[in-house]
Amino acid sequence: MLFLSIKNMKHPSKSFCKIGVYLLSMLFLQQHLKAQDTIAKPVKYSAFHPGALWYDNNGVVINAHGGGILYQHKTYYWFGEHKIAGGAGNRAMVGVHCYSSKDLYNWKDEGIALKVSDDPKNDIAKGSIIERPKVIYNKKFKKYVMWFHLELLGLGYKAARTGLAISDKAAGPYKFIKSYRPNAGKMPFYPEGTPDAEKVNCDSPANKSETFFCRDLPGGQMARDMNVFVDDDGKAYHIFSAEENFTLDIAELSDDYTSHTGKFVRVYAGHQTEAPALFKHNGIYYMIGSGTTGWAPNPARWFSAKSIWGPWTYHGNPCVGEGAQITFSGQSTYVLPVAGKKDAFIFMADKWNPKNAIDGRYIWLPIIFKGDDIEIKWMDSWDLSFFTDKNSK
Ligand code: GAL
């Protein structure tokens, strides 16, 4: 359009105006693109830089929020929410993005593993909310199983469902199977020795949390912020915020990982824990979570237990140093065991940016074990040699 000859113009002033509008829109587009995709020359990384822009193999900023990692075939697969620019990016406009890596620093774009549907009646319709997707591999059935938090189109956060998608290949494509509220009609499981007074009695719920539990008993418990965890014996568990986010449930999945068995425990009941991330170290189960302040950061909290069924002990905030009171501006999403390294676990958190969702950042920090306790400290940058060297530090 810019190459139009002025001689041929019927109304030069109108045409100049058109050119002006064109130039302005190109400028806008360029700036918009910058904000959205932030394309740069591909970088070769050899360290983590928590909170900084992190580019993939194409020089595009990694777009996998509320993510989790699957380790398979000596490859790490990072799955997360693909966000777009602006506030609309808080809803699922594209789907679940997948990246792969051999070294955890450099990530290859594997594309969209689970696509939203164009049919507004579909559970995973474009504009619904798909959060915190996590993938586990079922060795027995040779299937990749993705669980995620799903909110149906147009209902805000009311639906509080869990969604399931399956694939034969790690990076997908995943096929959406179903969404529902888990454990309908099932009462919680209690570790031996739990006093009756601590058990939910739906004839007289003792507090708000139990009231929500009993309200949801017939149709299944609410399932929002979530994670999945596979134990050494191959059993898998779904951990989710239930009861209007008042209580966390840890629920057993079936042998094929595609349904709930009905066995579950309520953890830290009534204390509003979100963003659960569970891992196991030296036979102890650990869980890191957050409080419930929406996109705004709050102090993290950690728990430990000798059995997945509890009792779970609350230990307060694992973060230390400046920024610890707001989890260094992040919220937990996953704890990643580093393959082949002893005592090496990475705390993964999201630094949300709800006004421009695509610009949410990733905060990865090493977990430091002090006996059976854990600690997380801020580091501007670090690499995996931290785990090898830490004993000599
Ligand atoms: C956070 C939660 C996020 C998202 C957000 C919505 O607390 O961890 O996954 O649901 O609230 O406000």
mmCIF file of C-alpha atoms and ligand atoms in Angstrom:
data_model
loop_
_atom_site.group_PDB
_atom_site.id
_atom_site.type_symbol
_atom_site.label_atom_id
_atom_site.label_comp_id
_atom_site.label_asym_id
_atom_site.label_seq_id
_atom_site.Cartn_x
_atom_site.Cartn_y
_atom_site.Cartn_z
ATOM 1 C CA MET A 1 0.000 0.000 0.000
ATOM 2 C CA LEU A 2 2.869 2.330 0.741
ATOM 3 C CA PHE A 3 4.068 2.034 -2.850
ATOM 4 C CA LEU A 4 0.971 3.704 -4.288
ATOM 5 C CA SER A 5 2.028 6.498 -6.588
ATOM 6 C CA ILE A 6 0.767 9.879 -5.533
ATOM 7 C CA LYS A 7 -0.003 10.681 -9.213
ATOM 8 C CA ASN A 8 -2.638 7.962 -9.278
ATOM 9 C CA MET A 9 -4.377 9.191 -6.210
ATOM 10 C CA LYS A 10 -7.859 10.615 -6.786
ATOM 11 C CA HIS A 11 -7.898 12.429 -3.445
ATOM 12 C CA PRO A 12 -4.287 12.833 -2.220
ATOM 13 C CA SER A 13 -5.259 14.168 1.211
ATOM 14 C CA LYS A 14 -7.572 11.184 1.855
ATOM 15 C CA SER A 15 -4.854 8.817 0.726
ATOM 16 C CA PHE A 16 -2.250 10.437 2.990
ATOM 17 C CA CYS A 17 -4.719 10.012 5.778
ATOM 18 C CA LYS A 18 -5.078 6.311 4.882
ATOM 19 C CA ILE A 19 -1.278 5.923 4.859
ATOM 20 C CA GLY A 20 -1.137 7.607 8.254
ATOM 21 C CA VAL A 21 -3.736 5.230 9.658
ATOM 22 C CA TYR A 22 -1.845 2.311 8.123
ATOM 23 C CA LEU A 23 1.458 3.407 9.651
ATOM 24 C CA LEU A 24 -0.127 3.911 13.023
ATOM 25 C CA SER A 25 -1.759 0.489 12.934
ATOM 26 C CA MET A 26 1.564 -1.129 11.914
ATOM 27 C CA LEU A 27 3.214 0.577 14.871
ATOM 28 C CA PHE A 28 0.445 -0.647 17.177
ATOM 29 C CA LEU A 29 0.704 -4.176 15.771
ATOM 30 C CA GLN A 30 4.460 -4.201 16.242
ATOM 31 C CA GLN A 31 4.165 -3.068 19.867
ATOM 32 C CA HIS A 32 1.335 -5.517 20.479
ATOM 33 C CA LEU A 33 3.370 -8.363 19.041
ATOM 34 C CA LYS A 34 6.309 -7.367 21.202
ATOM 35 C CA ALA A 35 4.180 -7.512 24.315
ATOM 36 C CA GLN A 36 2.564 -10.803 23.296
ATOM 37 C CA ASP A 37 5.259 -12.952 21.854
ATOM 38 C CA THR A 38 8.480 -11.173 22.739
ATOM 39 C CA ILE A 39 10.501 -12.695 19.936
ATOM 40 C CA ALA A 40 14.255 -12.578 20.420
ATOM 41 C CA LYS A 41 17.226 -14.477 19.057
ATOM 42 C CA PRO A 42 17.226 -17.998 20.494
ATOM 43 C CA VAL A 43 19.436 -18.085 23.592
ATOM 44 C CA LYS A 44 21.505 -21.029 24.812
ATOM 45 C CA TYR A 45 20.991 -21.175 28.561
ATOM 46 C CA SER A 46 23.237 -22.776 31.138
ATOM 47 C CA ALA A 47 21.484 -21.448 34.254
ATOM 48 C CA PHE A 48 18.052 -20.591 35.672
ATOM 49 C CA HIS A 49 17.125 -16.916 36.019
ATOM 50 C CA PRO A 50 14.036 -16.822 38.254
ATOM 51 C CA GLY A 51 11.502 -14.177 37.239
ATOM 52 C CA ALA A 52 13.295 -13.203 33.998
ATOM 53 C CA LEU A 53 11.871 -13.685 30.494
ATOM 54 C CA TRP A 54 12.642 -17.263 29.426
ATOM 55 C CA TYR A 55 12.850 -17.959 25.683
ATOM 56 C CA ASP A 56 12.216 -21.242 23.881
ATOM 57 C CA ASN A 57 14.211 -22.696 20.942
ATOM 58 C CA ASN A 58 12.459 -20.292 18.560
ATOM 59 C CA GLY A 59 13.270 -17.213 20.618
ATOM 60 C CA VAL A 60 9.656 -16.926 21.801
ATOM 61 C CA VAL A 61 8.905 -16.507 25.498
ATOM 62 C CA ILE A 62 7.844 -19.829 27.074
ATOM 63 C CA ASN A 63 4.071 -19.893 27.524
ATOM 64 C CA ALA A 64 3.281 -22.636 30.062
ATOM 65 C CA HIS A 65 1.801 -21.163 33.238
ATOM 66 C CA GLY A 66 0.567 -23.104 36.269
ATOM 67 C CA GLY A 67 2.750 -25.829 34.834
ATOM 68 C CA GLY A 68 4.062 -29.234 35.733
ATOM 69 C CA ILE A 69 6.733 -31.545 34.397
ATOM 70 C CA LEU A 70 6.684 -35.118 33.133
ATOM 71 C CA TYR A 71 9.996 -36.983 32.823
ATOM 72 C CA GLN A 72 9.936 -39.658 30.154
ATOM 73 C CA HIS A 73 12.489 -41.083 27.658
ATOM 74 C CA LYS A 74 15.280 -39.042 29.300
ATOM 75 C CA THR A 75 13.299 -35.932 28.368
ATOM 76 C CA TYR A 76 11.468 -33.394 30.483
ATOM 77 C CA TYR A 77 8.056 -32.297 29.178
ATOM 78 C CA TRP A 78 6.715 -29.033 30.579
ATOM 79 C CA PHE A 79 2.943 -28.598 30.305
ATOM 80 C CA GLY A 80 1.218 -25.354 31.226
ATOM 81 C CA GLU A 81 -1.571 -22.908 30.507
ATOM 82 C CA HIS A 82 -1.052 -21.068 27.222
ATOM 83 C CA LYS A 83 -1.993 -17.458 27.976
ATOM 84 C CA ILE A 84 -2.679 -14.587 25.616
ATOM 85 C CA ALA A 85 -2.119 -10.855 26.204
ATOM 86 C CA GLY A 86 -4.405 -8.761 28.397
ATOM 87 C CA GLY A 87 -7.036 -9.829 30.895
ATOM 88 C CA ALA A 88 -8.642 -12.251 28.414
ATOM 89 C CA GLY A 89 -5.501 -14.346 28.832
ATOM 90 C CA ASN A 90 -6.770 -15.521 32.207
ATOM 91 C CA ARG A 91 -9.239 -17.682 30.290
ATOM 92 C CA ALA A 92 -8.360 -20.604 28.016
ATOM 93 C CA MET A 93 -8.258 -19.134 24.518
ATOM 94 C CA VAL A 94 -5.769 -21.639 23.091
ATOM 95 C CA GLY A 95 -5.181 -24.633 25.372
ATOM 96 C CA VAL A 96 -2.335 -26.418 27.124
ATOM 97 C CA HIS A 97 1.148 -25.760 25.755
ATOM 98 C CA CYS A 98 3.952 -28.345 25.828
ATOM 99 C CA TYR A 99 7.735 -27.876 25.701
ATOM 100 C CA SER A 100 10.504 -30.472 25.929
ATOM 101 C CA SER A 101 14.030 -30.313 27.287
ATOM 102 C CA LYS A 102 16.998 -32.552 27.988
ATOM 103 C CA ASP A 103 18.757 -30.218 30.408
ATOM 104 C CA LEU A 104 15.944 -28.181 32.053
ATOM 105 C CA TYR A 105 17.470 -24.880 30.871
ATOM 106 C CA ASN A 106 16.699 -25.003 27.132
ATOM 107 C CA TRP A 107 13.156 -25.757 25.988
ATOM 108 C CA LYS A 108 11.849 -26.797 22.595
ATOM 109 C CA ASP A 109 8.341 -25.774 21.591
ATOM 110 C CA GLU A 110 6.237 -28.936 21.118
ATOM 111 C CA GLY A 111 3.068 -26.972 20.348
ATOM 112 C CA ILE A 112 -0.398 -27.114 21.867
ATOM 113 C CA ALA A 113 -0.912 -30.482 23.543
ATOM 114 C CA LEU A 114 -4.598 -29.958 24.331
ATOM 115 C CA LYS A 115 -6.606 -27.549 22.193
ATOM 116 C CA VAL A 116 -9.715 -25.713 23.375
ATOM 117 C CA SER A 117 -12.889 -26.460 21.396
ATOM 118 C CA ASP A 118 -14.653 -23.987 19.102
ATOM 119 C CA ASP A 119 -17.983 -25.450 20.189
ATOM 120 C CA PRO A 120 -19.268 -23.251 23.050
ATOM 121 C CA LYS A 121 -21.177 -26.247 24.453
ATOM 122 C CA ASN A 122 -18.013 -28.333 24.818
ATOM 123 C CA ASP A 123 -16.630 -28.608 28.380
ATOM 124 C CA ILE A 124 -13.282 -27.211 27.200
ATOM 125 C CA ALA A 125 -14.805 -24.484 25.027
ATOM 126 C CA LYS A 126 -12.641 -21.527 24.016
ATOM 127 C CA GLY A 127 -13.070 -18.982 26.843
ATOM 128 C CA SER A 128 -13.517 -21.597 29.579
ATOM 129 C CA ILE A 129 -10.840 -21.707 32.292
ATOM 130 C CA ILE A 130 -8.200 -24.424 32.131
ATOM 131 C CA GLU A 131 -5.650 -24.204 34.931
ATOM 132 C CA ARG A 132 -2.694 -26.092 36.366
ATOM 133 C CA PRO A 133 -2.554 -28.979 33.839
ATOM 134 C CA LYS A 134 -0.406 -31.930 34.961
ATOM 135 C CA VAL A 135 0.569 -35.041 33.007
ATOM 136 C CA ILE A 136 1.515 -38.467 34.376
ATOM 137 C CA TYR A 137 2.432 -41.639 32.511
ATOM 138 C CA ASN A 138 0.600 -44.867 33.202
ATOM 139 C CA LYS A 139 3.134 -47.673 32.689
ATOM 140 C CA LYS A 140 0.563 -50.454 32.849
ATOM 141 C CA PHE A 141 -1.778 -49.014 30.215
ATOM 142 C CA LYS A 142 0.965 -47.116 28.329
ATOM 143 C CA LYS A 143 -1.054 -43.897 28.276
ATOM 144 C CA TYR A 144 -0.222 -40.291 29.039
ATOM 145 C CA VAL A 145 -2.882 -38.897 31.350
ATOM 146 C CA MET A 146 -3.498 -35.170 31.776
ATOM 147 C CA TRP A 147 -5.555 -33.790 34.659
ATOM 148 C CA PHE A 148 -6.449 -30.107 34.957
ATOM 149 C CA HIS A 149 -8.724 -27.693 36.781
ATOM 150 C CA LEU A 150 -11.681 -26.776 34.581
ATOM 151 C CA GLU A 151 -14.207 -23.966 34.853
ATOM 152 C CA LEU A 152 -17.014 -24.125 32.319
ATOM 153 C CA LEU A 153 -17.542 -21.254 29.873
ATOM 154 C CA GLY A 154 -19.337 -18.242 31.341
ATOM 155 C CA LEU A 155 -19.628 -19.563 34.900
ATOM 156 C CA GLY A 156 -16.605 -17.824 36.434
ATOM 157 C CA TYR A 157 -15.120 -20.173 39.045
ATOM 158 C CA LYS A 158 -18.439 -21.814 40.004
ATOM 159 C CA ALA A 159 -18.103 -25.175 38.245
ATOM 160 C CA ALA A 160 -14.911 -26.214 40.138
ATOM 161 C CA ARG A 161 -14.389 -29.394 38.124
ATOM 162 C CA THR A 162 -11.498 -31.600 37.294
ATOM 163 C CA GLY A 163 -10.855 -32.395 33.614
ATOM 164 C CA LEU A 164 -9.199 -35.401 31.999
ATOM 165 C CA ALA A 165 -7.434 -35.791 28.649
ATOM 166 C CA ILE A 166 -5.409 -38.734 27.321
ATOM 167 C CA SER A 167 -2.728 -39.331 24.704
ATOM 168 C CA ASP A 168 -0.498 -42.112 23.375
ATOM 169 C CA LYS A 169 2.374 -39.675 23.015
ATOM 170 C CA ALA A 170 4.003 -37.527 25.678
ATOM 171 C CA ALA A 171 3.724 -34.228 23.792
ATOM 172 C CA GLY A 172 0.218 -35.029 22.588
ATOM 173 C CA PRO A 173 -2.137 -34.286 20.983
ATOM 174 C CA TYR A 174 -4.337 -35.070 23.998
ATOM 175 C CA LYS A 175 -7.994 -36.011 23.600
ATOM 176 C CA PHE A 176 -10.426 -34.530 26.077
ATOM 177 C CA ILE A 177 -12.350 -37.331 27.842
ATOM 178 C CA LYS A 178 -14.533 -35.910 30.624
ATOM 179 C CA SER A 179 -14.883 -33.410 33.446
ATOM 180 C CA TYR A 180 -16.599 -33.826 36.793
ATOM 181 C CA ARG A 181 -16.472 -33.219 40.538
ATOM 182 C CA PRO A 182 -14.721 -36.107 42.269
ATOM 183 C CA ASN A 183 -15.794 -38.519 44.997
ATOM 184 C CA ALA A 184 -19.574 -38.047 44.834
ATOM 185 C CA GLY A 185 -21.276 -39.762 47.781
ATOM 186 C CA LYS A 186 -17.942 -40.673 49.431
ATOM 187 C CA MET A 187 -16.936 -39.799 52.986
ATOM 188 C CA PRO A 188 -13.250 -39.086 53.751
ATOM 189 C CA PHE A 189 -10.761 -41.711 54.865
ATOM 190 C CA TYR A 190 -9.112 -41.150 58.275
ATOM 191 C CA PRO A 191 -5.714 -42.348 59.456
ATOM 192 C CA GLU A 192 -5.888 -44.771 62.384
ATOM 193 C CA GLY A 193 -6.356 -43.049 65.707
ATOM 194 C CA THR A 194 -8.288 -40.036 64.351
ATOM 195 C CA PRO A 195 -10.689 -39.003 67.141
ATOM 196 C CA ASP A 196 -14.379 -39.178 66.180
ATOM 197 C CA ALA A 197 -14.725 -35.489 67.028
ATOM 198 C CA GLU A 198 -12.420 -34.698 64.064
ATOM 199 C CA LYS A 199 -14.501 -36.691 61.584
ATOM 200 C CA VAL A 200 -17.075 -34.974 59.394
ATOM 201 C CA ASN A 201 -20.625 -35.645 60.493
ATOM 202 C CA CYS A 202 -23.073 -34.355 57.918
ATOM 203 C CA ASP A 203 -25.916 -34.490 60.480
ATOM 204 C CA SER A 204 -24.187 -31.611 62.241
ATOM 205 C CA PRO A 205 -21.290 -30.071 60.255
ATOM 206 C CA ALA A 206 -18.893 -28.434 62.726
ATOM 207 C CA ASN A 207 -17.817 -25.442 60.618
ATOM 208 C CA LYS A 208 -18.032 -23.703 57.221
ATOM 209 C CA SER A 209 -15.672 -26.128 55.539
ATOM 210 C CA GLU A 210 -17.654 -29.185 56.650
ATOM 211 C CA THR A 211 -20.889 -27.455 55.606
ATOM 212 C CA PHE A 212 -19.491 -27.115 52.072
ATOM 213 C CA PHE A 213 -18.265 -30.716 52.168
ATOM 214 C CA CYS A 214 -21.740 -31.969 53.101
ATOM 215 C CA ARG A 215 -23.444 -29.693 50.565
ATOM 216 C CA ASP A 216 -21.244 -31.171 47.816
ATOM 217 C CA LEU A 217 -21.416 -34.788 48.990
ATOM 218 C CA PRO A 218 -24.163 -35.892 46.550
ATOM 219 C CA GLY A 219 -22.653 -34.299 43.414
ATOM 220 C CA GLY A 220 -18.947 -34.597 44.172
ATOM 221 C CA GLN A 221 -16.424 -32.301 45.816
ATOM 222 C CA MET A 222 -15.283 -29.036 44.244
ATOM 223 C CA ALA A 223 -11.882 -29.422 42.585
ATOM 224 C CA ARG A 224 -9.918 -26.244 41.846
ATOM 225 C CA ASP A 225 -6.125 -25.674 42.289
ATOM 226 C CA MET A 226 -4.550 -29.076 41.781
ATOM 227 C CA ASN A 227 -1.659 -31.390 41.193
ATOM 228 C CA VAL A 228 -1.061 -35.079 40.576
ATOM 229 C CA PHE A 229 1.569 -37.270 42.185
ATOM 230 C CA VAL A 230 2.761 -40.788 41.335
ATOM 231 C CA ASP A 231 4.181 -42.756 44.251
ATOM 232 C CA ASP A 232 7.037 -45.306 44.051
ATOM 233 C CA ASP A 233 4.495 -48.152 43.935
ATOM 234 C CA GLY A 234 2.842 -46.678 40.820
ATOM 235 C CA LYS A 235 -0.274 -45.450 42.631
ATOM 236 C CA ALA A 236 -1.344 -41.975 41.601
ATOM 237 C CA TYR A 237 -3.061 -39.249 43.592
ATOM 238 C CA HIS A 238 -4.981 -36.116 42.699
ATOM 239 C CA ILE A 239 -4.519 -33.247 45.150
ATOM 240 C CA PHE A 240 -7.032 -30.410 44.922
ATOM 241 C CA SER A 241 -8.601 -27.446 46.717
ATOM 242 C CA ALA A 242 -12.150 -28.435 47.680
ATOM 243 C CA GLU A 243 -14.943 -26.996 49.863
ATOM 244 C CA GLU A 244 -14.822 -23.458 48.373
ATOM 245 C CA ASN A 245 -11.005 -23.667 48.769
ATOM 246 C CA PHE A 246 -11.264 -24.202 52.534
ATOM 247 C CA THR A 247 -9.706 -27.672 52.488
ATOM 248 C CA LEU A 248 -7.253 -29.692 50.391
ATOM 249 C CA ASP A 249 -8.197 -33.228 49.368
ATOM 250 C CA ILE A 250 -5.668 -35.917 48.479
ATOM 251 C CA ALA A 251 -7.546 -38.513 46.457
ATOM 252 C CA GLU A 252 -6.455 -41.876 45.071
ATOM 253 C CA LEU A 253 -6.771 -42.458 41.323
ATOM 254 C CA SER A 254 -7.747 -45.776 39.749
ATOM 255 C CA ASP A 255 -5.138 -48.164 38.292
ATOM 256 C CA ASP A 256 -5.434 -46.561 34.858
ATOM 257 C CA TYR A 257 -5.266 -43.044 36.434
ATOM 258 C CA THR A 258 -8.491 -41.996 34.700
ATOM 259 C CA SER A 259 -10.950 -41.940 37.611
ATOM 260 C CA HIS A 260 -11.137 -41.508 41.386
ATOM 261 C CA THR A 261 -11.423 -44.599 43.590
ATOM 262 C CA GLY A 262 -13.414 -42.774 46.275
ATOM 263 C CA LYS A 263 -10.622 -42.970 48.870
ATOM 264 C CA PHE A 264 -9.408 -39.532 49.959
ATOM 265 C CA VAL A 265 -8.246 -37.529 52.963
ATOM 266 C CA ARG A 266 -8.957 -33.920 53.896
ATOM 267 C CA VAL A 267 -5.751 -32.015 54.720
ATOM 268 C CA TYR A 268 -5.425 -28.929 56.934
ATOM 269 C CA ALA A 269 -9.212 -28.703 56.903
ATOM 270 C CA GLY A 270 -10.692 -25.229 57.016
ATOM 271 C CA HIS A 271 -7.373 -23.386 56.516
ATOM 272 C CA GLN A 272 -7.704 -22.414 52.839
ATOM 273 C CA THR A 273 -4.730 -23.918 51.022
ATOM 274 C CA GLU A 274 -4.223 -23.546 47.267
ATOM 275 C CA ALA A 275 -1.528 -24.353 44.713
ATOM 276 C CA PRO A 276 -0.525 -27.776 46.146
ATOM 277 C CA ALA A 277 2.734 -29.398 45.024
ATOM 278 C CA LEU A 278 3.542 -32.817 46.465
ATOM 279 C CA PHE A 279 6.835 -34.721 46.400
ATOM 280 C CA LYS A 280 8.610 -37.500 48.275
ATOM 281 C CA HIS A 281 12.110 -37.476 49.717
ATOM 282 C CA ASN A 282 13.762 -40.160 51.860
ATOM 283 C CA GLY A 283 10.385 -41.850 52.391
ATOM 284 C CA ILE A 284 8.723 -38.643 53.652
ATOM 285 C CA TYR A 285 5.872 -36.965 51.781
ATOM 286 C CA TYR A 286 6.194 -33.205 51.432
ATOM 287 C CA MET A 287 3.649 -30.738 50.190
ATOM 288 C CA ILE A 288 4.070 -27.028 49.479
ATOM 289 C CA GLY A 289 1.034 -24.812 48.972
ATOM 290 C CA SER A 290 -0.138 -21.218 49.284
ATOM 291 C CA GLY A 291 -2.887 -19.226 50.937
ATOM 292 C CA THR A 292 -5.900 -18.046 48.964
ATOM 293 C CA THR A 293 -5.433 -14.483 47.722
ATOM 294 C CA GLY A 294 -6.245 -14.993 44.034
ATOM 295 C CA TRP A 295 -3.470 -13.829 41.712
ATOM 296 C CA ALA A 296 -1.758 -11.842 44.495
ATOM 297 C CA PRO A 297 1.138 -13.619 46.209
ATOM 298 C CA ASN A 298 1.027 -14.656 49.875
ATOM 299 C CA PRO A 299 3.275 -16.694 52.193
ATOM 300 C CA ALA A 300 3.819 -20.296 51.069
ATOM 301 C CA ARG A 301 3.177 -23.123 53.539
ATOM 302 C CA TRP A 302 4.575 -26.624 53.776
ATOM 303 C CA PHE A 303 3.453 -29.907 55.249
ATOM 304 C CA SER A 304 4.949 -33.336 55.746
ATOM 305 C CA ALA A 305 3.633 -36.810 56.463
ATOM 306 C CA LYS A 306 4.934 -40.354 56.837
ATOM 307 C CA SER A 307 1.995 -41.746 54.877
ATOM 308 C CA ILE A 308 0.171 -40.095 51.991
ATOM 309 C CA TRP A 309 -3.004 -40.603 54.052
ATOM 310 C CA GLY A 310 -1.568 -38.527 56.857
ATOM 311 C CA PRO A 311 -1.663 -37.288 59.459
ATOM 312 C CA TRP A 312 -0.121 -34.288 57.709
ATOM 313 C CA THR A 313 1.843 -31.829 59.837
ATOM 314 C CA TYR A 314 1.726 -28.117 59.054
ATOM 315 C CA HIS A 315 5.136 -26.382 59.219
ATOM 316 C CA GLY A 316 4.518 -22.790 58.101
ATOM 317 C CA ASN A 317 6.499 -20.931 55.444
ATOM 318 C CA PRO A 318 9.466 -22.708 53.799
ATOM 319 C CA CYS A 319 10.752 -19.454 52.256
ATOM 320 C CA VAL A 320 13.459 -17.439 54.001
ATOM 321 C CA GLY A 321 15.063 -14.045 53.421
ATOM 322 C CA GLU A 322 13.842 -10.970 51.626
ATOM 323 C CA GLY A 323 10.534 -11.555 49.813
ATOM 324 C CA ALA A 324 9.790 -14.726 51.782
ATOM 325 C CA GLN A 325 6.469 -13.317 53.029
ATOM 326 C CA ILE A 326 5.148 -13.226 49.461
ATOM 327 C CA THR A 327 6.950 -16.334 48.169
ATOM 328 C CA PHE A 328 9.269 -14.010 46.197
ATOM 329 C CA SER A 329 6.114 -12.787 44.348
ATOM 330 C CA GLY A 330 5.259 -16.319 43.210
ATOM 331 C CA GLN A 331 2.770 -19.095 43.899
ATOM 332 C CA SER A 332 3.692 -22.781 43.879
ATOM 333 C CA THR A 333 2.784 -24.916 40.882
ATOM 334 C CA TYR A 334 5.034 -28.002 41.023
ATOM 335 C CA VAL A 335 8.048 -29.547 42.717
ATOM 336 C CA LEU A 336 10.310 -31.206 40.184
ATOM 337 C CA PRO A 337 12.626 -34.088 41.143
ATOM 338 C CA VAL A 338 15.764 -33.708 39.016
ATOM 339 C CA ALA A 339 16.473 -37.018 37.277
ATOM 340 C CA GLY A 340 19.624 -38.829 38.376
ATOM 341 C CA LYS A 341 20.526 -36.344 41.115
ATOM 342 C CA LYS A 342 20.194 -37.124 44.788
ATOM 343 C CA ASP A 343 18.299 -34.688 47.018
ATOM 344 C CA ALA A 344 17.642 -32.472 43.989
ATOM 345 C CA PHE A 345 14.184 -30.922 43.839
ATOM 346 C CA ILE A 346 13.146 -27.698 42.146
ATOM 347 C CA PHE A 347 10.378 -25.516 43.534
ATOM 348 C CA MET A 348 8.425 -24.149 40.555
ATOM 349 C CA ALA A 349 6.211 -21.099 41.030
ATOM 350 C CA ASP A 350 4.259 -18.629 38.914
ATOM 351 C CA LYS A 351 4.597 -14.887 39.192
ATOM 352 C CA TRP A 352 1.142 -14.037 37.847
ATOM 353 C CA ASN A 353 0.330 -10.930 35.843
ATOM 354 C CA PRO A 354 -3.494 -10.993 35.609
ATOM 355 C CA LYS A 355 -3.694 -7.678 33.676
ATOM 356 C CA ASN A 356 -1.424 -9.060 30.964
ATOM 357 C CA ALA A 357 -1.645 -12.797 31.569
ATOM 358 C CA ILE A 358 0.925 -13.774 28.931
ATOM 359 C CA ASP A 359 3.586 -11.858 30.862
ATOM 360 C CA GLY A 360 3.379 -14.132 33.900
ATOM 361 C CA ARG A 361 6.911 -15.245 34.838
ATOM 362 C CA TYR A 362 8.420 -18.474 36.124
ATOM 363 C CA ILE A 363 10.311 -18.725 39.390
ATOM 364 C CA TRP A 364 12.351 -21.903 39.776
ATOM 365 C CA LEU A 365 14.397 -22.259 42.965
ATOM 366 C CA PRO A 366 16.196 -25.201 44.562
ATOM 367 C CA ILE A 367 14.750 -26.840 47.656
ATOM 368 C CA ILE A 368 17.279 -26.969 50.468
ATOM 369 C CA PHE A 369 16.949 -29.849 52.927
ATOM 370 C CA LYS A 370 17.928 -29.219 56.540
ATOM 371 C CA GLY A 371 17.491 -32.664 58.030
ATOM 372 C CA ASP A 372 13.845 -33.416 57.310
ATOM 373 C CA ASP A 373 12.981 -29.699 57.084
ATOM 374 C CA ILE A 374 13.007 -27.678 53.886
ATOM 375 C CA GLU A 375 13.972 -24.140 52.996
ATOM 376 C CA ILE A 376 13.643 -22.012 49.863
ATOM 377 C CA LYS A 377 15.853 -18.954 49.270
ATOM 378 C CA TRP A 378 15.821 -16.402 46.495
ATOM 379 C CA MET A 379 18.592 -16.614 43.915
ATOM 380 C CA ASP A 380 19.008 -14.252 40.957
ATOM 381 C CA SER A 381 20.456 -17.096 38.963
ATOM 382 C CA TRP A 382 21.656 -20.631 39.667
ATOM 383 C CA ASP A 383 22.359 -23.918 37.929
ATOM 384 C CA LEU A 384 22.104 -27.627 38.648
ATOM 385 C CA SER A 385 25.640 -27.790 40.077
ATOM 386 C CA PHE A 386 24.010 -26.221 43.144
ATOM 387 C CA PHE A 387 22.765 -29.691 44.072
ATOM 388 C CA THR A 388 26.180 -31.310 43.722
ATOM 389 C CA ASP A 389 28.052 -28.527 45.463
ATOM 390 C CA LYS A 390 25.597 -27.739 48.208
ATOM 391 C CA ASN A 391 27.150 -30.030 50.818
ATOM 392 C CA SER A 392 30.460 -28.247 50.518
ATOM 393 C CA LYS A 393 28.823 -24.783 50.809
HETATM 394 C C1 GAL B 1 -5.222 -18.410 42.325
HETATM 395 C C2 GAL B 1 -5.027 -19.794 41.777
HETATM 396 C C3 GAL B 1 -4.838 -19.677 40.285
HETATM 397 C C4 GAL B 1 -6.103 -19.026 39.732
HETATM 398 C C5 GAL B 1 -6.344 -17.687 40.440
HETATM 399 C C6 GAL B 1 -7.632 -17.029 39.976
HETATM 400 O O1 GAL B 1 -5.298 -18.414 43.703
HETATM 401 O O2 GAL B 1 -3.917 -20.413 42.366
HETATM 402 O O3 GAL B 1 -4.592 -20.946 39.717
HETATM 403 O O4 GAL B 1 -7.190 -19.874 39.938
HETATM 404 O O5 GAL B 1 -6.404 -17.863 41.820
HETATM 405 O O6 GAL B 1 -7.901 -15.895 40.741
#
